[in-house]
Short mmCIF file of C-alpha atoms in Angstrom, two decimals:
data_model
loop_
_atom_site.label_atom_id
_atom_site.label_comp_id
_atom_site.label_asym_id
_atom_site.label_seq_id
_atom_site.Cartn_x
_atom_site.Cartn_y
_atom_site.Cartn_z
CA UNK A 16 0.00 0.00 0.00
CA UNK A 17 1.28 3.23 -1.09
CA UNK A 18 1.92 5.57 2.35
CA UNK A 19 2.29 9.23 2.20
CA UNK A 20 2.39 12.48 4.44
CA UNK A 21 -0.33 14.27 3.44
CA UNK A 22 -2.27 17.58 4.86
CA UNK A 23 -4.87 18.02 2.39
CA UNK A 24 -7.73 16.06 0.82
CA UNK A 25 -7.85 13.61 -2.35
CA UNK A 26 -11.45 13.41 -3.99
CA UNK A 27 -11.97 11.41 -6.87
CA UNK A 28 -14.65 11.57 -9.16
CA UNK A 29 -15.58 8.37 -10.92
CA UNK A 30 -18.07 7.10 -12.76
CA UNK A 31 -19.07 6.22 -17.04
CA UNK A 32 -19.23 9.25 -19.27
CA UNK A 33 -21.90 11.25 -19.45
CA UNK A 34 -23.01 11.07 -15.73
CA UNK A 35 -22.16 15.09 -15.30
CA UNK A 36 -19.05 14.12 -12.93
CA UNK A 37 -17.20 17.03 -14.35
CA UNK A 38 -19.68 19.51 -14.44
CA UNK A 39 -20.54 18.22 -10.75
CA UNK A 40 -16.92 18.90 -9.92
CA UNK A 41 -16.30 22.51 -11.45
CA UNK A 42 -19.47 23.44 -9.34
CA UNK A 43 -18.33 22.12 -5.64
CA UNK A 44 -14.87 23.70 -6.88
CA UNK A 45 -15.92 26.85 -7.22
CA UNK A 46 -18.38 27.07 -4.40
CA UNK A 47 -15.63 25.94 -2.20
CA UNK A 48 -13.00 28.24 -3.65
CA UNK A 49 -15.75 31.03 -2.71
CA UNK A 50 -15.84 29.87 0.89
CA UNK A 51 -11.86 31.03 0.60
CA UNK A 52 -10.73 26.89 0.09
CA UNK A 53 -8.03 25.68 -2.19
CA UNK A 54 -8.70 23.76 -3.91
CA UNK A 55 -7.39 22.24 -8.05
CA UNK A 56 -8.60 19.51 -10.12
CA UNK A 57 -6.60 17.43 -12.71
CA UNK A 58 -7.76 15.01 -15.26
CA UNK A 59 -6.76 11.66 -16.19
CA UNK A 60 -5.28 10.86 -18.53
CA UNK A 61 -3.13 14.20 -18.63
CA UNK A 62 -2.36 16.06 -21.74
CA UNK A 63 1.47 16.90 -20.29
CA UNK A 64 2.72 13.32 -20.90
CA UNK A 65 3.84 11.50 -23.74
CA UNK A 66 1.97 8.55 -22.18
CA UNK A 67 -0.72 10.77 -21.56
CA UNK A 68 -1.22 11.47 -25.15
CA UNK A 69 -0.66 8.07 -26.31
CA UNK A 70 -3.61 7.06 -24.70
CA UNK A 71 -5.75 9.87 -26.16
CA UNK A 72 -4.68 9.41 -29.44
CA UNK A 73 -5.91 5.65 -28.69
CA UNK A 74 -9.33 7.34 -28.64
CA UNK A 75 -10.10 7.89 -31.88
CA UNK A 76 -7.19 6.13 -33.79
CA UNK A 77 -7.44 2.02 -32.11
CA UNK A 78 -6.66 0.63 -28.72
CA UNK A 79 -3.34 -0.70 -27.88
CA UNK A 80 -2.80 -3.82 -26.31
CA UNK A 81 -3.94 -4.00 -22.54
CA UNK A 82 -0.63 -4.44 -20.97
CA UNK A 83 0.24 -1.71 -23.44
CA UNK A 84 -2.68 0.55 -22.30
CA UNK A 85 -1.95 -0.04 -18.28
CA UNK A 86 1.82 0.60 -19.29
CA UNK A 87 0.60 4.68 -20.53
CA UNK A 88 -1.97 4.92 -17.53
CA UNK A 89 0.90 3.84 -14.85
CA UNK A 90 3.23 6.72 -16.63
CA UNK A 91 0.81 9.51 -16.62
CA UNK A 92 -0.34 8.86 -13.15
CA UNK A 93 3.51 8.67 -11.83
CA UNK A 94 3.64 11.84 -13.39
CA UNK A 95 0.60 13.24 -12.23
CA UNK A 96 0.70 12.35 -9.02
CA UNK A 97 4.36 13.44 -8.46
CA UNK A 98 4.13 16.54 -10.32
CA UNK A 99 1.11 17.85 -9.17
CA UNK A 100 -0.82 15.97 -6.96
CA UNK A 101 1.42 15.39 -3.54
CA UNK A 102 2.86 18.69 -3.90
CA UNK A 103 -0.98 20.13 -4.14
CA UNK A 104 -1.80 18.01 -0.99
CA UNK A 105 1.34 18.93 1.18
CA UNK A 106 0.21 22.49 0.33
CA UNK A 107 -3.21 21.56 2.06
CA UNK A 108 -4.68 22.30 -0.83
CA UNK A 109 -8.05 20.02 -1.76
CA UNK A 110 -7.62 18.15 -5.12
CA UNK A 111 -10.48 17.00 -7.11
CA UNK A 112 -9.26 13.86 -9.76
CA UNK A 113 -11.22 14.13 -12.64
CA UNK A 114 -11.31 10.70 -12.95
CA UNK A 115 -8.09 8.52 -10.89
CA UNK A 116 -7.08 4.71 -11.05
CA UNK A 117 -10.88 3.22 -10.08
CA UNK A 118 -11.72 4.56 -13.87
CA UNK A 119 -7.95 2.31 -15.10
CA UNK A 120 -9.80 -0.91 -12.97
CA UNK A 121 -13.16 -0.52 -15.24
CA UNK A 122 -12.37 0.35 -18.46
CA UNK A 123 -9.15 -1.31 -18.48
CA UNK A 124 -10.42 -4.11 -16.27
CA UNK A 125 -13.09 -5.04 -18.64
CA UNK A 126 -10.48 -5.78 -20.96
CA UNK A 127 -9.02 -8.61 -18.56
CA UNK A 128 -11.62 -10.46 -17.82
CA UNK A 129 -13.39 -7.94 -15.43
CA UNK A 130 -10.57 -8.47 -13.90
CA UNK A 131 -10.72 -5.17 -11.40
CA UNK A 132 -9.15 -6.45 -8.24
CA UNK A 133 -5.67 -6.69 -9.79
CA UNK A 134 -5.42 -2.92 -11.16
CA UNK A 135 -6.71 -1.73 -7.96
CA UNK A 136 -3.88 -3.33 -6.26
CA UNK A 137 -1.37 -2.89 -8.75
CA UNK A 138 -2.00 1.15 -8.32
CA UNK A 139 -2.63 1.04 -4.78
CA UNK A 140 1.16 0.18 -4.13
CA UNK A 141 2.22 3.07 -6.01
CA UNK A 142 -0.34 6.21 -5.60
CA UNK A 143 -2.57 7.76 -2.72
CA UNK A 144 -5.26 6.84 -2.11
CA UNK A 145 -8.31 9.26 -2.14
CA UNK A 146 -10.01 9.96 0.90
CA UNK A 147 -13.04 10.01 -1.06
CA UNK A 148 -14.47 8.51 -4.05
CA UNK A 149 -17.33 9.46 -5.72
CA UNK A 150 -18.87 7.10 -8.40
CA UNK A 151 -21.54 8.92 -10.46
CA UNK A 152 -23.95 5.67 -11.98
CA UNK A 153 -26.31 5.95 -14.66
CA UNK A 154 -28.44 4.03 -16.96
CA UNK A 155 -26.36 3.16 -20.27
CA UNK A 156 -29.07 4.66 -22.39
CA UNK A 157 -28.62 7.76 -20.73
CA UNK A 158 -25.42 8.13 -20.92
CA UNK A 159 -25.25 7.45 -24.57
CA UNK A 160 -27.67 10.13 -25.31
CA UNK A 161 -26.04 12.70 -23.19
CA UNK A 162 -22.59 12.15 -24.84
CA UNK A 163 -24.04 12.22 -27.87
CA UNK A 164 -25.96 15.26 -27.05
CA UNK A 165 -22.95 16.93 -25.41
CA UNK A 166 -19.73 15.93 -27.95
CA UNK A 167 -19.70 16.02 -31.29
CA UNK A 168 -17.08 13.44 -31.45
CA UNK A 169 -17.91 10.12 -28.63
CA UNK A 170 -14.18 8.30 -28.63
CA UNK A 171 -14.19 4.55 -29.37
CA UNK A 172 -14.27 3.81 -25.55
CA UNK A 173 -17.79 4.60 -25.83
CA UNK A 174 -19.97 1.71 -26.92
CA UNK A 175 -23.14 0.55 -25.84
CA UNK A 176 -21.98 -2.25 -24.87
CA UNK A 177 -18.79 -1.55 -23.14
CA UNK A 178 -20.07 1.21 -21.39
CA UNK A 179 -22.54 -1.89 -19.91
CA UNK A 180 -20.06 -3.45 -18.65
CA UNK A 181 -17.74 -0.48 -17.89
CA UNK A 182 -20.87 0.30 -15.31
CA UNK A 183 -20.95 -3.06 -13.70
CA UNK A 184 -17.12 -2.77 -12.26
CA UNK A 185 -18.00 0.23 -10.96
CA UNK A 186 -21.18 -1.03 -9.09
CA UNK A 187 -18.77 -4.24 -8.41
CA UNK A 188 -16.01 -2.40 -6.99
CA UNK A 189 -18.81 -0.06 -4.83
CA UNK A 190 -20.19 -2.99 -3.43
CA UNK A 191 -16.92 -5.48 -2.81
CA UNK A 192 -13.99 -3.29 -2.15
CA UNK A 193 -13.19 -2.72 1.57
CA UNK A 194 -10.07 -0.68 1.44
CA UNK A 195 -11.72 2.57 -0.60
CA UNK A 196 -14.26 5.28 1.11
CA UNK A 197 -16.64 5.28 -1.65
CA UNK A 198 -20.28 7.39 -2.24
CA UNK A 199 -22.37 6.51 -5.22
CA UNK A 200 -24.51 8.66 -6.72
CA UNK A 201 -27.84 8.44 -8.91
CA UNK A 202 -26.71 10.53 -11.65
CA UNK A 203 -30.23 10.46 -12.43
CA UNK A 204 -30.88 13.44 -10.13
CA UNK A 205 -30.75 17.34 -11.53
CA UNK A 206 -27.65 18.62 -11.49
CA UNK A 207 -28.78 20.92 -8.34
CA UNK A 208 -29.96 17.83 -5.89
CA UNK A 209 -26.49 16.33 -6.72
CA UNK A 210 -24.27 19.47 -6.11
CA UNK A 211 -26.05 20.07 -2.95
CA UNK A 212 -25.44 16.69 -1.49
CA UNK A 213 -21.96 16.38 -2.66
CA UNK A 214 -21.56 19.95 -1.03
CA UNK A 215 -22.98 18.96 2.20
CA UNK A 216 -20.80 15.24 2.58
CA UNK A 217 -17.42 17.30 1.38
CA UNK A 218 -18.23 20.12 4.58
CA UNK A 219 -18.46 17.27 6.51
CA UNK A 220 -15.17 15.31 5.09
CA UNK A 221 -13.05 19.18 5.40
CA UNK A 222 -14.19 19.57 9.23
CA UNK A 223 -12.47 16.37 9.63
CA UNK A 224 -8.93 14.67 9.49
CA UNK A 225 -7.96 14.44 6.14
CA UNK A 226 -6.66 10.65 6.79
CA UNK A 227 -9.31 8.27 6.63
CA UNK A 228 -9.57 5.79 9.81
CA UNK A 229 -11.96 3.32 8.34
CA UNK A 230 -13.50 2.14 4.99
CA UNK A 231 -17.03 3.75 4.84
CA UNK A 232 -19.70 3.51 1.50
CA UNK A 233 -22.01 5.49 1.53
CA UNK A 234 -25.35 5.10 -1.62
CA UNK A 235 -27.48 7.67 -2.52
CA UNK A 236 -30.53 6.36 -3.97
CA UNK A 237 -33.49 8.09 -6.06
CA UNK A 238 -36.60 8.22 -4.24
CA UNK A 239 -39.40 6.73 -6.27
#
């Protein structure tokens, strides 16, 4: 397990495309920001690595191979995290990951045999781990017709299909994994219920230690 000194907070945001997890994330940013926090948010993959590009460029022009693929993500996140991310922390500064190594576990993980558990612990020995994890869920369907809606150009990654089973690690790793603090969220919501519910749980998480004690999930569910 990867152990670091650390002052400020790590919040990832997980979860398929077209959930809103970014949008989501910009908001709580900049409320927080306004309440005279610091706080930055990075995005994986990065666009300052060669890695980083490689796997971008994989978008749109074929996937590599998937030791190939987990080589890139591995590089970029060394980078990231090393670069930007510890420093940001042992600033005290909050970081939001748009998107960390829970999304490598899914979309890569699907590609092994939905084989999650291994990337998890593969990253786990070499990066932080957040002291919060959202994972945004939505209906496939959904999705699809938000990205669609949203981007004039959906990347290969996005299939019907995959994105099905993209969603299922996610739930899978929400339900099995002990070692991550984890809150999933009905991306079904408006965009306002969410932000003010994220809002509320991340004033609770900043009035506390930064270093998580236990494992604690958390679900959010839609009321019928």
């Amino acid at each position: 397990m990867f152990v670091e000194q650390k002052k400020g907070l790590l919040i990832a945001f997980e979860g398929i495309d077209g959930t809103g997890k970014t949008t989501l994330a910009l908001m709580l940013k900049e409320r927080l920001e306004a309440l005279g926090h610091s706080v930055v948010m990075f995005k994986e993959p990065t666009n300052e690595t060669e890695a980083g590009k490689k796997i971008r460029s994989s978008y749109v022009e074929g996937r590599a191979s998937l030791d190939i693929e987990l080589q890139w993500f591995i590089e970029d996140r060394e980078w990231n995290v090393t670069t930007r991310i510890l420093p940001a922390l042992a600033e005290n500064k909050i970081v939001f990951l748009d998107r960390y190594f829970f999304s490598t576990a899914c979309y890569q993980g699907v590609r092994k045999n939905n084989d999650w558990f291994s990337i998890l612990e593969l990253n786990r020995k070499k990066f932080p781990e957040p002291d919060l994890t959202i994972i945004f869920d939505l209906d496939v369907q959904l999705a699809i017709k938000r990205i669609m809606r949203d981007r004039s150009n959906a990347n290969t990654f996005e299939g019907m299909q995959n994105l099905r089973d993209v969603r299922a690690l996610f739930l899978e790793i929400f339900q099995l994994d002990t070692i991550g603090n984890y809150i999933l969220i009905n991306a079904e919501k408006s965009i306002e219920e969410i932000f003010e519910l994220l809002y509320v749980k991340l004033q609770e998480l900043i009035g506390k230690t930064p270093m998580k004690e236990t494992s604690s999930k958390e679900e959010e569910k839609q009321e019928k």
